[in-house]
Structure formats: C-alpha cells, structure tokens
C-alpha cells in the first residue's frame, strides 16, 4: 500500500499560509510582542524589593500569611540568585499566553456548552491539541512568526488553552436544570441566564480550568526557549546543554517559585468556603487596591529612573545601517553549543555591542533561514560545514580576519575506555571510519529531499561499495553483540551515526542502539561507559569545554572528517557585506 503523503500535505499548507497570510501573522506578532513587552516592562519598572512588597501585599489579600511568607521569601531568593530580569520576562510571557487562552477559551467553552454540534466538533480538536507533543507546535510557530517571544506565546496558547475550554463547558453543563428552568420561568433572557445563573455557579470549575491553563503555559517556558523565547526557561535550557547542574537547579528553582505563587494566587482568588480572603469579602475594595498598587508601581518606577544612574554609552557605532538592515540580530542555535560561544567571542572581538545573538535550536535556525530566503530578506545565521543548507541554498561565509572562529575543525570519533578489549571488531571499524563532507552531503541532501535517514544510507552504501570495503576489509563478523552509539541531533551527525549503525548491524553483525542526546550527555555517556562510542565530537573548538573535562576518560580514535568549518553565514544575495568587520558599517 502506498504511503499517504501527509507530511507533504502539511508542509504545503504551512507554506501556503506563510505566503498568503503573512500580513495577518505580522499583525498578530506585533500585537503579542507589545503585550509581552508591556507586562515585562511593568514588572521590571519598580525596584525588585518594591515589587516584592507589592506581591506580598497581594498575597496577604488573597491568601493570608502562609502565601505571603512564601511569596516574599521565594522572590527574594530569585533576586538573590540573579534571575530577577529573566523571571519577570517569563512572567510576562506566561501572563500574555494565559490571558490570550482565557479570552479565547471561555467564549469557546460557553458556545460549546450551549451548542451540542459545536461541542462534537470542538472536542476532538481539543483531544488533538492536548495529546500532540508540544515540540510539534514549535516549527509552524517559527515559520509563521520567526524566532523570539511571539512563537513561544503562540505555542503556549495552543498547548494550554484546552483546559479552559473543557472546564468552562463542564462547569456550565453541571448547573442544575431546575435552576435554569426557574430563570427562564421568571423571564430571563439567554444573556441574563448566562451571567446571573450559569457563570456564577460554574465559576469554581471554570477557575480550575484557568488555573491549569496558567500552569501549562508556565510548563512551556523551557520548550519555548528552544525557539528564542528568552526568560528563565532559556537559563534552564542553557544549563542543561552545558551540563551545569548547579545552575540548572537554581534556574529551575525560580520556575518552581513562580509556578507555586501563580497556582496559589489563582486558587485562592476564587475559592469557595467560609473563610474567604479580603478581596472576596470586600469586592468594592478591589478597584481601590488596584489603583493604589498601580500608583506605587508607577511612582517607584519614576523614582528608580531618576535615582539609579544610567550606564554610560561606550560610543560604539555598531548600530549603523548594516545592523539596522539585519534588525541587530544574529540567528544562532542551541545555547551552550560551541559555535554559540565562538559567536559570542566574535561579537566581542569585532565590537558588535549593539547586536543580539538569538538562541534557539538548529532546526529553528534553518526554518527562519528558509523563510528569509524565500522572501529575499537579509539574515545572518551561525553556520557550519558540512550541512545540507549549503547544498539547498546559495550561502556564503563572512570572512573572519581576526580568527574568532579559529581554523578549520575536525569531527572525531570517541570510544569509551575498554572498548578495544570488549569489542575489538567495533573498535577496528570505528577507528578506520573516515569520509568527506561531500560524501556526507549526499546523505543529507537525500534526507532533505524526503527520504528517511535509513533509506538515504542504504542508497549511499549501494553506490559506494569500495568505501565500505575499505572500512570493513579483514574484520571478523560477530553474532548479535550489543553496541550503543550516541549523537547530537544535527543533520551531519544523524547522517554519520545512521551510516555507522547500518554497517555495524548489516555488515558486522552487531545489534546497535543509537541514542539522540544533547552534546553534554553525549560526552558524559562515553566518559561514564554508558555509551560505547560517538562519531560526533567537534574539535578543537566546538566541543573544547567537554574535551578539557573528559579527555582522560575517553579514547580519541582520531578524526572521521577534516576541514570542517564554522562561522557566520549569509545568503549570497546579501552583497553589501563580505566580512564580519562589515557588520559595524
């Protein structure tokens, strides 16, 4: 039976939408970006101590002393650990996505509660939204809205809106039929029945859905950081990528504090029971309290603006015409990757102080690059060779006269200590394995053309029998010995690891397990002996930190590819710059 071309259909739909609805997406992006900036700006306006005092006051009004103490102590800890700005950015993102989810979700839930046909249509859509892995939402969001906080908000809304819709529907449907009939008997209109009977009685259930929506929005902050959404999630992602356990715990603790405070606030604000918080017992005071707190924030911000000295300008002219042309942005990949460190060093060496290095992932970077090239827009990305994008697009490296990216790199094969004694066949084969960027490019291009990595590798093996014989000649075959390889999810490493796995199984008789991990866990796995080998070590620059840490715990089998290059890359049609130095023009 032929395969249904579902992936091609989805890509065609996404491509059509990105072209024909670009104006709509641009408008949505502008609105969301301003809303997030507004909230984050409000939270950062007063001094942290003043803002913590305001939060403590609100906590006392809605939840009494225990919540007050936790809120004050928790946010003081966040400020002490140095994550205040990132936490406020995350709070702005969460509130924006939660607000959008609530404004859309409650009306949809009400509509589905009053219309059975609508409920039958909406319910399976919600099932799809809740069960689809959150990572799937990232690429369409990047395609439509580029990198940054906006696609993070969009992905968070898609992921977190179902609870609000479902709980609104459930709350209204659970209202007693007798009460609804009584309201109609007294002449209530549909609107009066909704606002005076159904919504008040459904409020506890509805607020439970709102609470879950806010928690799900917060759970997306780390995933959203993979597409450039800054905040505390980016700090967690960076710590994981760099194997900084302590830093990851600190940043994670900030997320925990923020999650608990938001959870308790939303629970206590609309809870039922005899002992109600002050704002519920005296609802007429809400406007007064809101006005007073807003005034305190505004006055505190003005005082801080007047009292705190501003940083002196360094007189750098980095914000010139070229920087404006590229929106002062260099599109990068995973935080903590070696090329990101090299790029940060290059920005320092070339005095690109007015530029921003956007963190995300290699997949997000290539998605933004594809969109820019289709629209003939200027863009600068971090690039490396080998990579399929150099075959698919007409790209060029910017010259690096200061050698910030060093000389050409190599991709090395690493083995755990003792592999030669335990599996001499695998050791010999891995030690012999080496190929060129052009050979690897054939597999990467085939994969981008729609083939699976396994299909592309099999076709490549059939066309390069002489190379296979060169690597496997005279090596004894085994009978099902188990072997574990690890690799980073870069296109080049997927190609090499898939090829190695296929040859080890098909030609040498091993049973291979391939683990896709981040760079840090990849090195740790080989060093600890949990992984037998990897062919994905970029040296001496990209993985320099890992080599310095683990060089005595792994065995370097030498390069499997030479003349690898990293640097800043632009499309060939960007002809007004040839060197990184030109970015200051």
Coordinates of C-alpha atoms in Angstrom, one line a residue:
X1 CA 0.0 0.0 0.0
X2 CA 1.5 3.4 -1.0
X3 CA 2.2 5.8 1.9
X4 CA -0.2 8.7 2.3
X5 CA 1.8 11.9 1.7
X6 CA 0.6 13.5 4.9
X7 CA 3.9 15.2 5.6
X8 CA 3.9 16.8 2.1
X9 CA 0.3 18.0 2.5
X10 CA 1.1 19.6 5.9
X11 CA 4.2 21.3 4.5
X12 CA 2.2 22.6 1.5
X13 CA -0.5 24.0 3.8
X14 CA 2.1 25.7 6.1
X15 CA 4.0 27.1 3.1
X16 CA 0.7 28.5 1.6
X17 CA -0.3 30.1 4.9
X18 CA 3.2 31.6 5.4
X19 CA 3.0 33.3 2.0
X20 CA -0.7 34.3 1.7
X21 CA -1.3 35.1 5.4
X22 CA 2.0 36.9 6.1
X23 CA 0.2 40.2 6.8
X24 CA -2.1 38.6 9.3
X25 CA 0.8 36.9 11.1
X26 CA 2.8 40.1 11.1
X27 CA -0.1 41.9 12.8
X28 CA -0.6 39.2 15.4
X29 CA 3.2 39.2 16.0
X30 CA 3.3 42.9 16.6
X31 CA 0.3 42.9 19.0
X32 CA 1.6 39.9 21.0
X33 CA 5.2 41.3 21.2
X34 CA 3.9 44.6 22.5
X35 CA 1.7 42.9 25.1
X36 CA 4.5 40.8 26.4
X37 CA 6.8 43.8 26.4
X38 CA 4.2 45.8 28.3
X39 CA 3.8 43.2 31.1
X40 CA 7.5 42.6 31.4
X41 CA 8.1 46.3 31.5
X42 CA 5.6 46.8 34.2
X43 CA 7.1 44.1 36.3
X44 CA 10.6 45.5 35.8
X45 CA 9.6 49.1 36.4
X46 CA 9.9 49.3 40.2
X47 CA 12.9 48.1 42.2
X48 CA 12.7 44.4 42.9
X49 CA 12.3 45.0 46.7
X50 CA 9.3 47.3 46.0
X51 CA 7.8 44.8 43.6
X52 CA 8.2 42.0 46.2
X53 CA 6.5 44.2 48.7
X54 CA 3.6 44.6 46.3
X55 CA 3.4 40.9 45.6
X56 CA 3.5 40.3 49.4
X57 CA 0.6 42.6 49.9
X58 CA -1.4 40.9 47.2
X59 CA -0.6 37.5 48.6
X60 CA -1.9 38.6 52.0
X61 CA -5.1 39.9 50.5
X62 CA -5.9 36.7 48.6
X63 CA -4.3 34.1 50.7
X64 CA -3.2 35.3 54.1
X65 CA 0.1 34.8 55.9
X66 CA 1.4 31.5 54.6
X67 CA 1.2 32.6 51.0
X68 CA 2.6 36.0 51.9
X69 CA 5.7 34.5 53.5
X70 CA 6.3 32.0 50.7
X71 CA 5.9 34.8 48.0
X72 CA 8.2 37.2 49.7
X73 CA 10.9 34.6 50.6
X74 CA 10.6 33.0 47.2
X75 CA 11.0 36.2 45.2
X76 CA 13.8 37.4 47.4
X77 CA 15.6 34.2 46.7
X78 CA 15.1 34.7 42.9
X79 CA 16.6 38.2 43.2
X80 CA 19.5 36.9 45.3
X81 CA 20.3 34.2 42.7
X82 CA 20.4 36.8 39.9
X83 CA 17.4 35.6 37.9
X84 CA 15.1 38.6 38.5
X85 CA 15.0 40.0 35.0
X86 CA 14.7 36.6 33.4
X87 CA 11.8 35.7 35.8
X88 CA 10.0 38.9 35.0
X89 CA 10.4 38.2 31.3
X90 CA 8.9 34.7 31.9
X91 CA 6.1 36.1 34.0
X92 CA 5.2 38.5 31.1
X93 CA 5.2 35.6 28.6
X94 CA 3.0 33.4 30.9
X95 CA 0.5 36.1 31.7
X96 CA 0.2 37.0 28.0
X97 CA -0.3 33.4 26.9
X98 CA -2.7 32.8 29.8
X99 CA -4.6 36.0 29.0
X100 CA -5.0 35.0 25.3
X101 CA -6.0 31.5 26.3
X102 CA -8.6 32.8 28.7
X103 CA -10.1 35.4 26.4
X104 CA -10.4 32.8 23.6
X105 CA -11.1 29.7 25.7
X106 CA -14.0 30.9 27.9
X107 CA -16.2 32.1 25.0
X108 CA -15.5 28.8 23.1
X109 CA -16.3 26.8 26.2
X110 CA -19.6 28.7 26.6
X111 CA -20.5 28.3 22.9
X112 CA -19.8 24.5 23.1
X113 CA -21.9 24.2 26.3
X114 CA -25.0 25.7 24.6
X115 CA -24.5 24.1 21.2
X116 CA -24.1 20.3 21.0
X117 CA -23.0 20.3 17.4
X118 CA -20.2 22.7 18.2
X119 CA -19.1 20.5 21.1
X120 CA -18.9 17.5 18.9
X121 CA -16.6 19.4 16.5
X122 CA -14.5 21.1 19.2
X123 CA -13.9 18.1 21.4
X124 CA -11.8 16.0 19.1
X125 CA -9.8 19.2 18.2
X126 CA -9.0 19.6 21.9
X127 CA -8.0 16.0 22.1
X128 CA -5.6 16.6 19.2
X129 CA -4.2 19.7 20.8
X130 CA -3.6 18.1 24.2
X131 CA -2.1 14.9 23.0
X132 CA 0.2 16.2 20.2
X133 CA 3.7 16.6 21.5
X134 CA 4.4 20.2 22.3
X135 CA 7.6 20.2 20.2
X136 CA 5.5 19.8 17.1
X137 CA 4.0 23.2 17.6
X138 CA 7.4 24.9 17.5
X139 CA 8.3 24.7 13.8
X140 CA 5.0 26.1 12.4
X141 CA 5.2 28.9 15.1
X142 CA 8.7 29.7 13.9
X143 CA 7.7 29.6 10.2
X144 CA 4.8 32.0 10.8
X145 CA 6.2 34.3 13.5
X146 CA 10.1 33.9 13.2
X147 CA 12.2 33.4 16.4
X148 CA 11.5 35.2 19.7
X149 CA 8.9 35.5 22.3
X150 CA 5.9 35.6 19.9
X151 CA 6.1 32.0 18.6
X152 CA 6.7 31.0 22.3
X153 CA 3.4 32.6 23.2
X154 CA 1.6 31.0 20.3
X155 CA 2.9 27.6 21.1
X156 CA 2.0 28.1 24.7
X157 CA -1.6 29.1 23.8
X158 CA -2.1 26.1 21.6
X159 CA -0.8 23.8 24.3
X160 CA -2.6 25.4 27.3
X161 CA -6.0 26.5 26.1
X162 CA -7.8 23.1 26.2
X163 CA -8.3 23.1 30.0
X164 CA -10.1 26.4 30.0
X165 CA -12.4 25.4 27.2
X166 CA -13.2 22.0 28.7
X167 CA -13.7 23.2 32.3
X168 CA -15.9 26.1 31.1
X169 CA -18.0 23.6 29.2
X170 CA -18.1 21.2 32.1
X171 CA -19.0 23.9 34.7
X172 CA -21.9 25.2 32.7
X173 CA -23.2 21.8 31.9
X174 CA -23.2 20.9 35.6
X175 CA -25.5 23.7 36.5
X176 CA -28.8 22.3 37.8
X177 CA -31.5 22.1 35.2
X178 CA -34.1 23.2 37.8
X179 CA -32.2 26.5 38.3
X180 CA -32.0 27.1 34.6
X181 CA -35.8 26.4 34.2
X182 CA -36.6 28.7 37.1
X183 CA -34.5 31.5 35.5
X184 CA -36.4 31.0 32.2
X185 CA -39.7 30.9 34.0
X186 CA -39.0 34.3 35.5
X187 CA -38.4 35.7 32.0
X188 CA -34.7 35.8 31.9
X189 CA -33.0 36.2 28.6
X190 CA -30.2 33.9 27.4
X191 CA -27.7 36.5 28.3
X192 CA -29.2 37.1 31.8
X193 CA -29.3 33.3 32.4
X194 CA -25.6 33.1 31.4
X195 CA -24.4 36.0 33.5
X196 CA -26.7 35.7 36.5
X197 CA -27.1 31.9 36.9
X198 CA -24.7 29.7 34.8
X199 CA -21.4 31.5 35.0
X200 CA -21.6 32.3 38.8
X201 CA -22.4 28.7 39.6
X202 CA -19.8 27.4 37.1
X203 CA -17.1 29.8 38.4
X204 CA -15.2 27.3 40.7
X205 CA -15.0 24.7 37.8
X206 CA -14.1 27.4 35.3
X207 CA -11.4 28.8 37.5
X208 CA -9.9 25.3 37.9
X209 CA -9.5 25.3 34.1
X210 CA -7.9 28.8 34.2
X211 CA -5.5 27.6 36.9
X212 CA -4.5 24.6 34.8
X213 CA -4.1 26.8 31.7
X214 CA -1.7 29.1 33.6
X215 CA 0.3 26.1 34.9
X216 CA 0.6 24.6 31.4
X217 CA 1.7 28.0 30.0
X218 CA 4.5 28.0 32.6
X219 CA 5.4 24.5 31.7
X220 CA 6.1 25.6 28.1
X221 CA 8.7 28.2 29.1
X222 CA 11.7 25.8 28.7
X223 CA 10.4 24.4 25.4
X224 CA 9.7 27.9 24.1
X225 CA 13.3 28.9 24.8
X226 CA 14.3 26.5 22.0
X227 CA 12.7 28.9 19.5
X228 CA 14.3 32.1 21.0
X229 CA 11.8 33.0 23.8
X230 CA 14.1 34.5 26.5
X231 CA 13.5 34.3 30.2
X232 CA 14.1 31.8 32.9
X233 CA 13.4 28.9 30.5
X234 CA 16.4 29.9 28.4
X235 CA 18.6 29.7 31.6
X236 CA 17.4 26.2 32.3
X237 CA 17.9 25.1 28.7
X238 CA 21.4 26.6 28.7
X239 CA 22.4 24.9 31.9
X240 CA 21.2 21.5 30.6
X241 CA 23.1 22.0 27.3
X242 CA 26.3 22.9 29.2
X243 CA 25.9 20.2 32.0
X244 CA 25.9 22.9 34.7
X245 CA 23.9 21.0 37.3
X246 CA 24.0 23.7 40.0
X247 CA 23.0 26.5 37.6
X248 CA 20.2 24.4 36.2
X249 CA 18.9 23.8 39.8
X250 CA 19.0 27.5 40.5
X251 CA 17.1 28.4 37.4
X252 CA 14.7 25.5 38.0
X253 CA 14.0 26.7 41.5
X254 CA 13.0 30.1 40.1
X255 CA 10.4 28.3 37.9
X256 CA 9.2 26.4 40.9
X257 CA 8.7 29.5 43.0
X258 CA 6.9 31.3 40.1
X259 CA 4.7 28.2 39.5
X260 CA 3.6 27.8 43.1
X261 CA 2.8 31.5 43.5
X262 CA 0.7 31.6 40.4
X263 CA -1.0 28.4 41.4
X264 CA -1.9 29.6 44.9
X265 CA -3.0 33.1 43.7
X266 CA -5.4 31.6 41.1
X267 CA -6.7 29.0 43.6
X268 CA -7.3 31.5 46.5
X269 CA -8.7 34.3 44.4
X270 CA -11.9 32.5 43.6
X271 CA -12.1 29.8 46.2
X272 CA -15.3 29.0 48.0
X273 CA -15.8 28.4 51.6
X274 CA -16.5 30.1 54.9
X275 CA -13.0 31.7 55.4
X276 CA -12.6 33.9 52.3
X277 CA -9.7 36.3 51.6
X278 CA -10.1 40.0 52.0
X279 CA -10.6 40.8 48.3
X280 CA -13.6 38.4 48.2
X281 CA -15.2 39.7 51.3
X282 CA -14.9 43.3 50.2
X283 CA -15.1 43.3 46.4
X284 CA -15.7 47.0 46.3
X285 CA -12.2 47.5 47.5
X286 CA -10.7 45.7 44.5
X287 CA -10.6 48.9 42.4
X288 CA -9.1 50.9 45.2
X289 CA -6.4 48.4 45.9
X290 CA -5.6 48.1 42.2
X291 CA -5.4 51.8 41.8
X292 CA -3.1 52.1 44.9
X293 CA -0.8 49.3 43.7
X294 CA -0.6 50.7 40.2
X295 CA 0.3 54.1 41.6
X296 CA 3.0 52.6 43.8
X297 CA 4.5 50.8 40.8
X298 CA 4.4 54.0 38.7
X299 CA 5.9 56.2 41.4
X300 CA 8.5 53.5 42.3
X301 CA 9.5 53.3 38.6
X302 CA 9.8 57.1 38.3
X303 CA 12.0 57.2 41.4
X304 CA 14.2 54.4 40.2
X305 CA 14.5 56.1 36.8
X306 CA 15.6 59.3 38.4
X307 CA 17.8 57.9 41.1
X308 CA 19.6 54.9 39.5
X309 CA 22.5 56.1 37.4
X310 CA 22.3 55.1 33.7
X311 CA 25.1 53.2 32.1
X312 CA 27.4 55.4 30.1
X313 CA 27.4 54.9 26.4
X314 CA 30.6 53.4 25.1
X315 CA 30.4 55.4 21.9
X316 CA 30.4 52.3 19.7
X317 CA 28.9 52.8 16.3
X318 CA 27.6 49.2 15.9
X319 CA 24.1 50.4 15.4
X320 CA 24.7 51.5 11.9
X321 CA 22.9 50.9 8.6
X322 CA 24.1 47.3 8.4
X323 CA 22.9 46.5 11.9
X324 CA 19.5 48.0 11.1
X325 CA 19.3 46.0 7.9
X326 CA 19.6 42.8 9.9
X327 CA 17.5 44.0 12.8
X328 CA 20.6 43.8 15.0
X329 CA 20.2 40.0 15.2
X330 CA 22.4 37.0 14.5
X331 CA 20.3 33.8 14.5
X332 CA 22.0 31.1 16.5
X333 CA 21.3 27.5 17.6
X334 CA 21.3 25.8 21.0
X335 CA 22.6 27.8 24.0
X336 CA 25.9 26.4 25.2
X337 CA 26.9 25.0 21.8
X338 CA 30.5 25.6 20.9
X339 CA 29.6 27.7 17.8
X340 CA 27.5 29.9 20.1
X341 CA 30.5 30.5 22.4
X342 CA 32.6 31.3 19.3
X343 CA 30.0 33.7 18.0
X344 CA 29.8 35.4 21.4
X345 CA 33.6 35.8 21.3
X346 CA 33.4 37.1 17.7
X347 CA 30.8 39.7 18.7
X348 CA 33.2 40.8 21.4
X349 CA 36.3 40.8 19.2
X350 CA 34.5 42.8 16.5
X351 CA 32.8 45.1 19.0
X352 CA 29.2 44.1 17.9
X353 CA 27.8 45.5 21.1
X354 CA 24.5 46.6 19.6
X355 CA 23.8 43.1 18.2
X356 CA 21.9 40.3 19.8
X357 CA 22.7 36.6 19.4
X358 CA 19.4 34.8 19.3
X359 CA 19.4 31.4 21.0
X360 CA 17.2 28.6 19.8
X361 CA 17.9 25.3 18.1
X362 CA 19.5 24.2 14.8
X363 CA 16.1 23.3 13.5
X364 CA 14.6 26.7 14.3
X365 CA 17.6 28.4 12.8
X366 CA 17.1 26.6 9.5
X367 CA 13.4 27.3 9.5
X368 CA 14.0 31.0 9.9
X369 CA 16.7 30.9 7.2
X370 CA 14.3 29.2 4.8
X371 CA 11.6 31.8 5.4
X372 CA 14.1 34.7 4.9
X373 CA 15.5 33.2 1.6
X374 CA 12.0 32.6 0.2
X375 CA 11.2 36.3 0.9
X376 CA 14.7 37.6 -0.2
X377 CA 15.2 39.1 3.3
X378 CA 18.7 39.8 4.8
X379 CA 19.6 37.3 7.5
X380 CA 22.8 36.2 9.4
X381 CA 23.0 32.8 10.9
X382 CA 25.6 30.7 12.6
X383 CA 26.7 28.0 10.1
X384 CA 28.9 25.1 9.8
X385 CA 30.1 22.7 7.1
X386 CA 29.1 20.0 6.4
X387 CA 25.4 21.0 6.5
X388 CA 22.7 20.4 3.9
X389 CA 21.7 24.1 3.8
X390 CA 24.8 24.8 1.8
X391 CA 23.6 22.4 -0.9
X392 CA 20.0 23.6 -0.8
X393 CA 20.7 27.3 -0.6
X394 CA 23.3 29.7 -2.1
X395 CA 25.1 30.8 1.0
X396 CA 28.5 32.3 1.8
X397 CA 30.6 32.6 4.9
X398 CA 31.6 36.0 6.2
X399 CA 35.4 36.5 6.3
X400 CA 36.9 36.3 9.8
X401 CA 40.2 38.3 9.7
X402 CA 40.5 38.2 13.5
X403 CA 40.2 34.4 13.5
X404 CA 37.5 34.5 16.2
X405 CA 36.3 31.1 14.9
X406 CA 39.8 29.7 14.7
X407 CA 41.0 27.5 11.9
X408 CA 39.2 24.5 10.3
X409 CA 37.8 21.9 12.7
X410 CA 37.6 18.2 12.7
X411 CA 34.9 15.7 13.6
X412 CA 36.4 13.0 15.8
X413 CA 35.3 9.5 16.8
X414 CA 35.4 8.8 20.6
X415 CA 35.2 5.4 22.3
X416 CA 34.8 4.5 25.9
X417 CA 37.8 3.2 27.7
X418 CA 38.0 -0.6 27.3
X419 CA 36.1 -0.8 24.1
X420 CA 39.1 -2.3 22.3
X421 CA 39.2 -5.2 24.7
X422 CA 35.4 -5.7 24.9
X423 CA 34.6 -5.3 21.2
X424 CA 37.7 -5.4 19.0
X425 CA 35.6 -5.7 15.8
X426 CA 33.7 -2.5 16.5
X427 CA 36.8 -0.7 17.7
X428 CA 38.7 -1.5 14.5
X429 CA 35.8 -0.5 12.3
X430 CA 35.3 2.8 14.1
X431 CA 39.0 3.5 14.0
X432 CA 39.1 3.1 10.2
X433 CA 35.9 5.1 9.6
X434 CA 36.5 8.4 7.8
X435 CA 34.8 10.2 5.0
X436 CA 34.5 13.6 3.3
X437 CA 32.0 16.4 3.6
X438 CA 30.8 15.8 0.0
X439 CA 30.1 12.1 0.8
X440 CA 28.1 13.1 3.9
X441 CA 26.3 15.8 1.9
X442 CA 24.9 13.1 -0.4
X443 CA 23.0 11.5 2.5
X444 CA 21.9 14.9 4.0
X445 CA 20.5 16.1 0.7
X446 CA 18.6 12.8 0.2
X447 CA 17.1 13.2 3.7
X448 CA 16.0 16.7 3.0
X449 CA 14.5 15.5 -0.3
X450 CA 12.1 13.4 1.7
X451 CA 13.9 10.1 2.3
X452 CA 14.3 8.7 5.8
X453 CA 17.9 8.6 7.1
X454 CA 17.8 4.8 6.8
X455 CA 16.7 4.9 3.1
X456 CA 19.3 7.5 2.3
X457 CA 22.1 5.5 4.0
X458 CA 21.1 2.2 2.2
X459 CA 21.2 4.0 -1.2
X460 CA 24.6 5.6 -0.4
X461 CA 26.0 2.2 0.7
X462 CA 24.9 0.6 -2.6
X463 CA 26.7 3.4 -4.6
X464 CA 29.9 3.4 -2.6
X465 CA 30.8 -0.3 -2.2
X466 CA 34.5 0.5 -2.5
X467 CA 34.4 2.8 0.6
X468 CA 32.5 0.1 2.6
X469 CA 35.1 -2.5 1.7
X470 CA 37.9 -0.1 2.7
X471 CA 36.3 0.2 6.2
X472 CA 35.3 -3.4 6.8
X473 CA 38.0 -5.5 4.9
X474 CA 39.5 -8.2 7.1
X475 CA 37.3 -7.5 10.1
X476 CA 35.7 -10.5 11.8
X477 CA 31.9 -10.6 12.0
X478 CA 30.2 -11.1 15.4
X479 CA 26.9 -12.7 16.3
X480 CA 24.5 -10.1 17.8
X481 CA 26.8 -8.3 20.2
X482 CA 25.2 -5.2 21.6
X483 CA 26.6 -1.8 21.0
X484 CA 25.4 1.7 21.9
X485 CA 26.2 4.8 20.0
X486 CA 25.2 8.4 20.8
X487 CA 25.0 11.5 18.7
X488 CA 23.8 15.1 18.7
X489 CA 20.6 15.8 16.6
X490 CA 22.4 17.8 13.9
X491 CA 21.8 16.7 10.3
X492 CA 25.5 15.9 9.9
X493 CA 25.6 13.6 12.9
X494 CA 22.3 12.0 12.0
X495 CA 23.9 11.0 8.7
X496 CA 27.1 9.7 10.1
X497 CA 25.5 7.8 13.0
X498 CA 22.8 6.2 10.9
X499 CA 25.5 5.0 8.4
X500 CA 27.6 3.6 11.2
X501 CA 24.6 1.8 12.8
X502 CA 23.6 0.3 9.5
X503 CA 27.1 -1.0 8.7
X504 CA 27.7 -2.3 12.2
X505 CA 24.5 -4.3 12.0
X506 CA 24.3 -5.3 8.3
X507 CA 28.0 -6.0 7.7
X508 CA 29.4 -6.8 11.1
X509 CA 26.6 -8.5 13.0
X510 CA 26.1 -6.1 15.9
X511 CA 22.8 -5.1 17.5
X512 CA 23.1 -1.3 17.7
X513 CA 21.2 1.2 19.9
X514 CA 21.6 4.8 18.8
X515 CA 20.8 7.5 21.4
X516 CA 19.9 11.0 20.3
X517 CA 21.1 13.4 23.1
X518 CA 22.5 16.8 23.7
X519 CA 26.2 17.4 23.4
X520 CA 26.8 17.3 27.2
X521 CA 25.1 14.0 27.8
X522 CA 26.8 12.6 24.7
X523 CA 30.3 13.2 26.2
X524 CA 29.2 12.2 29.7
X525 CA 27.8 8.9 28.4
X526 CA 31.0 7.9 26.7
X527 CA 33.1 9.0 29.6
X528 CA 31.0 7.0 32.1
X529 CA 31.0 3.9 29.9
X530 CA 27.2 4.0 29.4
X531 CA 27.8 4.6 25.6
X532 CA 30.3 2.7 23.6
X533 CA 31.2 5.3 21.1
X534 CA 30.2 8.5 19.3
X535 CA 31.3 9.9 15.9
X536 CA 30.0 13.4 16.7
X537 CA 32.9 15.2 18.6
X538 CA 33.7 18.5 17.0
X539 CA 37.3 19.5 18.0
X540 CA 39.2 21.5 18.8
X541 CA 36.8 24.4 19.1
X542 CA 33.1 23.5 19.2
X543 CA 33.4 20.9 22.0
X544 CA 36.5 22.3 23.6
X545 CA 35.0 22.5 27.1
X546 CA 33.9 18.9 27.0
X547 CA 37.3 17.8 25.8
X548 CA 39.0 19.6 28.6
X549 CA 36.7 17.9 31.1
X550 CA 36.6 14.4 29.8
X551 CA 39.8 13.9 27.7
X552 CA 41.3 11.5 30.3
X553 CA 38.0 9.4 30.4
X554 CA 37.6 8.7 26.7
X555 CA 39.7 7.4 23.9
X556 CA 40.1 9.6 20.8
X557 CA 40.2 7.5 17.7
X558 CA 41.1 10.5 15.6
X559 CA 39.1 12.5 13.0
X560 CA 36.5 10.9 10.8
X561 CA 36.2 14.1 8.8
X562 CA 38.6 17.0 8.4
X563 CA 38.4 20.6 7.1
X564 CA 35.1 21.3 9.0
X565 CA 34.3 25.0 9.1
X566 CA 32.2 27.2 11.4
X567 CA 31.3 30.9 11.2
X568 CA 28.7 33.5 10.3
X569 CA 26.7 32.8 7.1
X570 CA 24.5 35.0 4.9
X571 CA 22.6 34.3 1.7
X572 CA 24.6 35.1 -1.5
X573 CA 22.2 37.9 -2.4
X574 CA 23.3 39.8 0.6
X575 CA 26.2 41.5 -1.3
X576 CA 26.9 44.6 0.8
X577 CA 28.9 42.7 3.4
X578 CA 31.8 40.3 2.9
X579 CA 33.4 40.2 6.3
X580 CA 32.3 40.2 10.0
X581 CA 34.0 43.6 10.2
X582 CA 31.4 45.0 7.7
X583 CA 28.7 44.5 10.4
X584 CA 29.9 47.7 12.0
X585 CA 29.3 49.8 8.9

